[in-house]
Amino acid sequence: MRQLAAAAMLGALAAFPARAECPPPPDHDDALTGLIEKVQAAPDERSAKIISNEMWEIWADAPDKRAQELLDEGMTRRSAYDYAGAVDAFDALIAYCPNYAEGYNQRAFVNFIRQEYEDALPDLERAVELSPRHIAAMTGQALTLTALERKAEAALILREALELNPWLSERALLPVLEYEEEEL
């Protein structure tokens, strides 16, 4: 009888997928285009910062509830300086939603904070590959390349980010990077 119950339970479990699949990330392309246009026309840095915060809302809009919970958990853990826990949450998010750029961007940010730049860079590259106008990931990539002493590459990416958002605070870094480029 016990074996029959176990077999029935296994059969019932087999009817459900062991793991749900992550849906595609939300399509915020039109909204992001509008925000980029707004930030490019912003009259001052304060106005641009408000628009940039709206961009963050788009990037942090996960594909579903489970993905959002993993993203939020990782960000909460990072804010509490639990970097190992944050990476675990972002690892789980990336495993569940491999086509969602923000999982990679957030894991890269934790690695950047830990000064693990070699680990951060592939995640930033993947985030930008998945979301080519992810200005924050582009900026993170430029900062990471700077930390890795790859200043010419950093300048190139920072210029691309500044074309999208000329008000980035990292814009002050560009003259230094360009100077370093000329010295090469």
CSV table of N, CA, C and O in Angstrom, one decimal, residues 38-125:
chain,number,residue,atom,x,y,z
A,38,LYS,N,13.5,62.5,-22.8
A,38,LYS,CA,13.3,63.5,-21.8
A,38,LYS,C,14.6,63.8,-21.1
A,38,LYS,O,14.9,65.0,-20.8
A,39,VAL,N,15.5,62.8,-20.8
A,39,VAL,CA,16.7,63.1,-20.1
A,39,VAL,C,17.7,63.9,-20.9
A,39,VAL,O,18.4,64.8,-20.5
A,40,GLN,N,17.6,63.6,-22.2
A,40,GLN,CA,18.5,64.4,-23.1
A,40,GLN,C,18.1,65.9,-23.2
A,40,GLN,O,18.9,66.7,-23.5
A,41,ALA,N,16.8,66.1,-23.0
A,41,ALA,CA,16.3,67.5,-23.0
A,41,ALA,C,16.2,68.1,-21.7
A,41,ALA,O,15.7,69.3,-21.5
A,42,ALA,N,16.6,67.4,-20.6
A,42,ALA,CA,16.5,67.9,-19.3
A,42,ALA,C,17.2,69.2,-19.1
A,42,ALA,O,18.4,69.4,-19.6
A,43,PRO,N,16.6,70.2,-18.4
A,43,PRO,CA,17.3,71.5,-18.3
A,43,PRO,C,18.4,71.5,-17.2
A,43,PRO,O,19.2,72.4,-17.3
A,44,ASP,N,18.4,70.5,-16.3
A,44,ASP,CA,19.4,70.6,-15.3
A,44,ASP,C,19.6,69.2,-14.7
A,44,ASP,O,18.8,68.2,-15.0
A,45,GLU,N,20.6,69.0,-13.9
A,45,GLU,CA,21.0,67.7,-13.3
A,45,GLU,C,19.9,67.2,-12.4
A,45,GLU,O,19.6,66.0,-12.4
A,46,ARG,N,19.2,68.0,-11.6
A,46,ARG,CA,18.2,67.6,-10.7
A,46,ARG,C,17.0,67.0,-11.5
A,46,ARG,O,16.5,65.9,-11.2
A,47,SER,N,16.6,67.6,-12.6
A,47,SER,CA,15.5,67.1,-13.4
A,47,SER,C,15.9,65.8,-14.1
A,47,SER,O,15.2,64.8,-14.1
A,48,ALA,N,17.2,65.7,-14.5
A,48,ALA,CA,17.7,64.5,-15.1
A,48,ALA,C,17.7,63.3,-14.1
A,48,ALA,O,17.4,62.2,-14.5
A,49,LYS,N,18.0,63.6,-12.8
A,49,LYS,CA,18.0,62.6,-11.8
A,49,LYS,C,16.7,62.0,-11.6
A,49,LYS,O,16.5,60.7,-11.5
A,50,ILE,N,15.6,62.8,-11.6
A,50,ILE,CA,14.3,62.3,-11.5
A,50,ILE,C,13.9,61.4,-12.7
A,50,ILE,O,13.4,60.3,-12.5
A,51,ILE,N,14.3,61.7,-13.8
A,51,ILE,CA,14.1,60.9,-15.0
A,51,ILE,C,14.9,59.6,-14.9
A,51,ILE,O,14.4,58.5,-15.2
A,52,SER,N,16.1,59.7,-14.5
A,52,SER,CA,16.9,58.5,-14.3
A,52,SER,C,16.3,57.5,-13.3
A,52,SER,O,16.4,56.3,-13.5
A,53,ASN,N,15.7,58.1,-12.3
A,53,ASN,CA,15.0,57.2,-11.3
A,53,ASN,C,13.8,56.4,-12.0
A,53,ASN,O,13.6,55.3,-11.6
A,54,GLU,N,13.2,57.1,-12.9
A,54,GLU,CA,12.1,56.4,-13.7
A,54,GLU,C,12.7,55.3,-14.5
A,54,GLU,O,12.0,54.3,-14.7
A,55,MET,N,13.9,55.5,-15.1
A,55,MET,CA,14.5,54.4,-15.8
A,55,MET,C,14.8,53.2,-14.9
A,55,MET,O,14.6,52.1,-15.4
A,56,TRP,N,15.2,53.5,-13.7
A,56,TRP,CA,15.5,52.4,-12.8
A,56,TRP,C,14.2,51.6,-12.5
A,56,TRP,O,14.3,50.4,-12.4
A,57,GLU,N,13.1,52.3,-12.5
A,57,GLU,CA,11.8,51.5,-12.3
A,57,GLU,C,11.6,50.6,-13.4
A,57,GLU,O,11.1,49.5,-13.2
A,58,ILE,N,12.0,51.0,-14.6
A,58,ILE,CA,11.8,50.1,-15.8
A,58,ILE,C,12.8,48.9,-15.7
A,58,ILE,O,12.4,47.8,-15.8
A,59,TRP,N,14.0,49.2,-15.4
A,59,TRP,CA,15.0,48.1,-15.4
A,59,TRP,C,14.7,47.1,-14.2
A,59,TRP,O,15.0,45.9,-14.4
A,60,ALA,N,14.2,47.6,-13.2
A,60,ALA,CA,13.9,46.8,-12.0
A,60,ALA,C,12.5,46.1,-12.0
A,60,ALA,O,12.1,45.6,-11.0
A,61,ASP,N,11.8,46.2,-13.2
A,61,ASP,CA,10.5,45.6,-13.3
A,61,ASP,C,10.8,44.2,-13.9
A,61,ASP,O,11.0,43.9,-15.1
A,62,ALA,N,10.8,43.2,-13.0
A,62,ALA,CA,11.1,41.8,-13.3
A,62,ALA,C,10.0,41.1,-14.1
A,62,ALA,O,8.9,41.6,-14.1
A,63,PRO,N,10.3,40.0,-14.8
A,63,PRO,CA,9.4,39.4,-15.6
A,63,PRO,C,8.1,38.8,-14.9
A,63,PRO,O,7.1,38.7,-15.5
A,64,ASP,N,8.3,38.4,-13.7
A,64,ASP,CA,7.1,37.8,-12.9
A,64,ASP,C,7.4,38.0,-11.4
A,64,ASP,O,8.4,38.5,-11.0
A,65,LYS,N,6.4,37.5,-10.7
A,65,LYS,CA,6.5,37.7,-9.2
A,65,LYS,C,7.7,37.0,-8.6
A,65,LYS,O,8.4,37.6,-7.8
A,66,ARG,N,8.0,35.8,-9.0
A,66,ARG,CA,9.1,35.1,-8.5
A,66,ARG,C,10.4,35.8,-8.8
A,66,ARG,O,11.3,36.0,-7.9
A,67,ALA,N,10.6,36.3,-10.0
A,67,ALA,CA,11.8,37.0,-10.4
A,67,ALA,C,11.9,38.3,-9.6
A,67,ALA,O,13.0,38.7,-9.1
A,68,GLN,N,10.7,39.0,-9.4
A,68,GLN,CA,10.7,40.2,-8.6
A,68,GLN,C,11.2,40.0,-7.2
A,68,GLN,O,11.9,40.8,-6.6
A,69,GLU,N,10.7,38.9,-6.6
A,69,GLU,CA,11.1,38.6,-5.3
A,69,GLU,C,12.6,38.3,-5.1
A,69,GLU,O,13.2,38.7,-4.2
A,70,LEU,N,13.1,37.6,-6.1
A,70,LEU,CA,14.6,37.3,-6.1
A,70,LEU,C,15.4,38.6,-6.3
A,70,LEU,O,16.4,38.8,-5.6
A,71,LEU,N,14.9,39.5,-7.2
A,71,LEU,CA,15.6,40.7,-7.4
A,71,LEU,C,15.5,41.6,-6.1
A,71,LEU,O,16.6,42.1,-5.7
A,72,ASP,N,14.3,41.7,-5.5
A,72,ASP,CA,14.2,42.5,-4.3
A,72,ASP,C,15.0,41.9,-3.2
A,72,ASP,O,15.6,42.7,-2.4
A,73,GLU,N,15.0,40.6,-3.0
A,73,GLU,CA,15.8,40.0,-2.0
A,73,GLU,C,17.3,40.3,-2.2
A,73,GLU,O,18.0,40.7,-1.2
A,74,GLY,N,17.8,40.2,-3.4
A,74,GLY,CA,19.2,40.5,-3.6
A,74,GLY,C,19.5,41.9,-3.3
A,74,GLY,O,20.6,42.2,-2.7
A,75,MET,N,18.7,42.8,-3.7
A,75,MET,CA,18.9,44.2,-3.5
A,75,MET,C,18.8,44.6,-2.0
A,75,MET,O,19.6,45.4,-1.5
A,76,THR,N,17.9,43.9,-1.3
A,76,THR,CA,17.8,44.1,0.2
A,76,THR,C,19.0,43.6,0.9
A,76,THR,O,19.6,44.3,1.8
A,77,ARG,N,19.5,42.4,0.5
A,77,ARG,CA,20.7,41.8,1.1
A,77,ARG,C,21.9,42.7,0.8
A,77,ARG,O,22.7,42.9,1.7
A,78,ARG,N,22.0,43.2,-0.4
A,78,ARG,CA,23.1,44.1,-0.8
A,78,ARG,C,23.1,45.3,0.1
A,78,ARG,O,24.1,45.8,0.6
A,79,SER,N,21.9,45.9,0.3
A,79,SER,CA,21.8,47.1,1.1
A,79,SER,C,22.2,46.9,2.6
A,79,SER,O,22.6,47.8,3.3
A,80,ALA,N,22.0,45.6,3.0
A,80,ALA,CA,22.4,45.2,4.4
A,80,ALA,C,23.8,44.7,4.4
A,80,ALA,O,24.2,44.1,5.5
A,81,TYR,N,24.6,44.9,3.4
A,81,TYR,CA,26.0,44.4,3.3
A,81,TYR,C,26.1,42.9,3.4
A,81,TYR,O,27.2,42.4,3.7
A,82,ASP,N,25.1,42.2,3.1
A,82,ASP,CA,25.1,40.7,3.0
A,82,ASP,C,25.4,40.4,1.5
A,82,ASP,O,24.5,40.0,0.8
A,83,TYR,N,26.7,40.6,1.1
A,83,TYR,CA,27.0,40.5,-0.3
A,83,TYR,C,26.9,39.0,-0.7
A,83,TYR,O,26.5,38.8,-1.9
A,84,ALA,N,27.3,38.1,0.1
A,84,ALA,CA,27.2,36.7,-0.3
A,84,ALA,C,25.7,36.3,-0.5
A,84,ALA,O,25.4,35.6,-1.5
A,85,GLY,N,24.9,36.7,0.4
A,85,GLY,CA,23.4,36.5,0.3
A,85,GLY,C,22.9,37.1,-1.0
A,85,GLY,O,22.0,36.6,-1.7
A,86,ALA,N,23.3,38.3,-1.3
A,86,ALA,CA,22.9,39.1,-2.5
A,86,ALA,C,23.3,38.3,-3.7
A,86,ALA,O,22.5,38.1,-4.6
A,87,VAL,N,24.5,37.9,-3.8
A,87,VAL,CA,25.0,37.1,-4.9
A,87,VAL,C,24.2,35.8,-5.1
A,87,VAL,O,23.8,35.4,-6.2
A,88,ASP,N,23.9,35.2,-4.0
A,88,ASP,CA,23.0,33.9,-4.0
A,88,ASP,C,21.7,34.2,-4.7
A,88,ASP,O,21.2,33.5,-5.5
A,89,ALA,N,21.1,35.3,-4.2
A,89,ALA,CA,19.8,35.7,-4.8
A,89,ALA,C,19.9,36.1,-6.3
A,89,ALA,O,19.0,35.6,-7.1
A,90,PHE,N,20.9,36.8,-6.6
A,90,PHE,CA,21.1,37.1,-8.1
A,90,PHE,C,21.4,35.9,-8.9
A,90,PHE,O,21.0,35.8,-10.0
A,91,ASP,N,22.2,35.0,-8.3
A,91,ASP,CA,22.5,33.7,-9.0
A,91,ASP,C,21.2,33.0,-9.3
A,91,ASP,O,21.0,32.5,-10.4
A,92,ALA,N,20.3,32.9,-8.3
A,92,ALA,CA,19.0,32.3,-8.5
A,92,ALA,C,18.2,33.0,-9.5
A,92,ALA,O,17.5,32.3,-10.3
A,93,LEU,N,18.2,34.3,-9.5
A,93,LEU,CA,17.4,35.1,-10.5
A,93,LEU,C,18.0,34.8,-11.9
A,93,LEU,O,17.2,34.6,-12.8
A,94,ILE,N,19.3,34.8,-12.1
A,94,ILE,CA,19.9,34.6,-13.4
A,94,ILE,C,19.6,33.1,-13.8
A,94,ILE,O,19.3,32.9,-15.0
A,95,ALA,N,19.6,32.2,-12.9
A,95,ALA,CA,19.3,30.8,-13.3
A,95,ALA,C,17.8,30.7,-13.7
A,95,ALA,O,17.5,30.0,-14.7
A,96,TYR,N,17.0,31.4,-13.1
A,96,TYR,CA,15.5,31.4,-13.4
A,96,TYR,C,15.2,32.2,-14.6
A,96,TYR,O,14.4,31.8,-15.5
A,97,CYS,N,15.8,33.4,-14.7
A,97,CYS,CA,15.5,34.3,-15.8
A,97,CYS,C,16.8,34.7,-16.5
A,97,CYS,O,17.3,35.9,-16.4
A,98,PRO,N,17.4,33.8,-17.3
A,98,PRO,CA,18.7,34.1,-18.0
A,98,PRO,C,18.6,35.2,-19.0
A,98,PRO,O,19.7,35.7,-19.4
A,99,ASN,N,17.4,35.7,-19.4
A,99,ASN,CA,17.3,36.8,-20.4
A,99,ASN,C,16.9,38.1,-19.8
A,99,ASN,O,16.5,39.0,-20.5
A,100,TYR,N,17.0,38.2,-18.5
A,100,TYR,CA,16.6,39.4,-17.7
A,100,TYR,C,17.9,40.1,-17.3
A,100,TYR,O,18.6,39.7,-16.5
A,101,ALA,N,18.1,41.3,-18.0
A,101,ALA,CA,19.4,42.0,-17.8
A,101,ALA,C,19.7,42.4,-16.4
A,101,ALA,O,20.8,42.4,-15.9
A,102,GLU,N,18.6,42.8,-15.6
A,102,GLU,CA,18.9,43.4,-14.3
A,102,GLU,C,19.5,42.4,-13.3
A,102,GLU,O,20.3,42.8,-12.4
A,103,GLY,N,19.2,41.1,-13.5
A,103,GLY,CA,19.9,40.1,-12.6
A,103,GLY,C,21.4,40.2,-12.8
A,103,GLY,O,22.2,40.2,-11.8
A,104,TYR,N,21.9,40.3,-14.0
A,104,TYR,CA,23.3,40.4,-14.3
A,104,TYR,C,23.9,41.7,-13.8
A,104,TYR,O,25.0,41.7,-13.2
A,105,ASN,N,23.1,42.8,-14.0
A,105,ASN,CA,23.6,44.1,-13.6
A,105,ASN,C,23.7,44.2,-12.1
A,105,ASN,O,24.7,44.7,-11.6
A,106,GLN,N,22.8,43.6,-11.4
A,106,GLN,CA,22.8,43.7,-9.9
A,106,GLN,C,24.0,42.8,-9.3
A,106,GLN,O,24.6,43.2,-8.4
A,107,ARG,N,24.1,41.6,-9.9
A,107,ARG,CA,25.2,40.8,-9.5
A,107,ARG,C,26.6,41.4,-9.7
A,107,ARG,O,27.5,41.4,-8.9
A,108,ALA,N,26.7,42.1,-10.9
A,108,ALA,CA,27.9,42.8,-11.2
A,108,ALA,C,28.1,43.9,-10.2
A,108,ALA,O,29.3,44.2,-9.8
A,109,PHE,N,27.1,44.6,-9.8
A,109,PHE,CA,27.2,45.7,-8.9
A,109,PHE,C,27.8,45.2,-7.5
A,109,PHE,O,28.7,45.8,-6.9
A,110,VAL,N,27.3,44.1,-7.1
A,110,VAL,CA,27.8,43.5,-5.8
A,110,VAL,C,29.3,43.1,-6.0
A,110,VAL,O,30.1,43.4,-5.1
A,111,ASN,N,29.6,42.6,-7.1
A,111,ASN,CA,31.1,42.2,-7.4
A,111,ASN,C,31.9,43.5,-7.5
A,111,ASN,O,33.1,43.5,-7.0
A,112,PHE,N,31.4,44.5,-8.1
A,112,PHE,CA,32.1,45.8,-8.1
A,112,PHE,C,32.3,46.3,-6.7
A,112,PHE,O,33.5,46.7,-6.4
A,113,ILE,N,31.3,46.3,-5.9
A,113,ILE,CA,31.5,46.8,-4.5
A,113,ILE,C,32.6,46.0,-3.8
A,113,ILE,O,33.4,46.5,-3.0
A,114,ARG,N,32.6,44.7,-4.1
A,114,ARG,CA,33.6,43.8,-3.4
A,114,ARG,C,35.0,43.9,-4.1
A,114,ARG,O,35.9,43.2,-3.8
A,115,GLN,N,35.1,44.8,-5.1
A,115,GLN,CA,36.3,45.0,-5.9
A,115,GLN,C,36.7,43.7,-6.6
A,115,GLN,O,37.9,43.5,-6.9
A,116,GLU,N,35.7,43.0,-7.0
A,116,GLU,CA,36.0,41.8,-7.8
A,116,GLU,C,35.6,42.1,-9.3
A,116,GLU,O,34.6,41.6,-9.8
A,117,TYR,N,36.4,43.0,-9.8
A,117,TYR,CA,36.1,43.6,-11.1
A,117,TYR,C,36.1,42.5,-12.3
A,117,TYR,O,35.3,42.6,-13.2
A,118,GLU,N,37.0,41.6,-12.2
A,118,GLU,CA,37.0,40.5,-13.3
A,118,GLU,C,35.7,39.7,-13.3
A,118,GLU,O,35.3,39.2,-14.3
A,119,ASP,N,35.1,39.6,-12.1
A,119,ASP,CA,33.8,38.9,-12.0
A,119,ASP,C,32.7,39.8,-12.5
A,119,ASP,O,31.7,39.3,-13.0
A,120,ALA,N,32.8,41.1,-12.2
A,120,ALA,CA,31.7,42.0,-12.6
A,120,ALA,C,31.6,42.2,-14.1
A,120,ALA,O,30.5,42.3,-14.6
A,121,LEU,N,32.7,42.3,-14.8
A,121,LEU,CA,32.7,42.7,-16.2
A,121,LEU,C,31.9,41.7,-17.1
A,121,LEU,O,31.0,42.3,-17.9
A,122,PRO,N,32.0,40.4,-17.0
A,122,PRO,CA,31.1,39.6,-17.9
A,122,PRO,C,29.6,39.8,-17.6
A,122,PRO,O,28.8,39.8,-18.6
A,123,ASP,N,29.3,40.0,-16.4
A,123,ASP,CA,27.8,40.3,-16.1
A,123,ASP,C,27.4,41.6,-16.7
A,123,ASP,O,26.3,41.7,-17.2
A,124,LEU,N,28.2,42.6,-16.6
A,124,LEU,CA,27.9,43.9,-17.2
A,124,LEU,C,27.8,43.8,-18.8
A,124,LEU,O,26.8,44.3,-19.4
A,125,GLU,N,28.7,43.0,-19.3
A,125,GLU,CA,28.6,42.8,-20.8
A,125,GLU,C,27.3,42.1,-21.2
A,125,GLU,O,26.7,42.5,-22.2
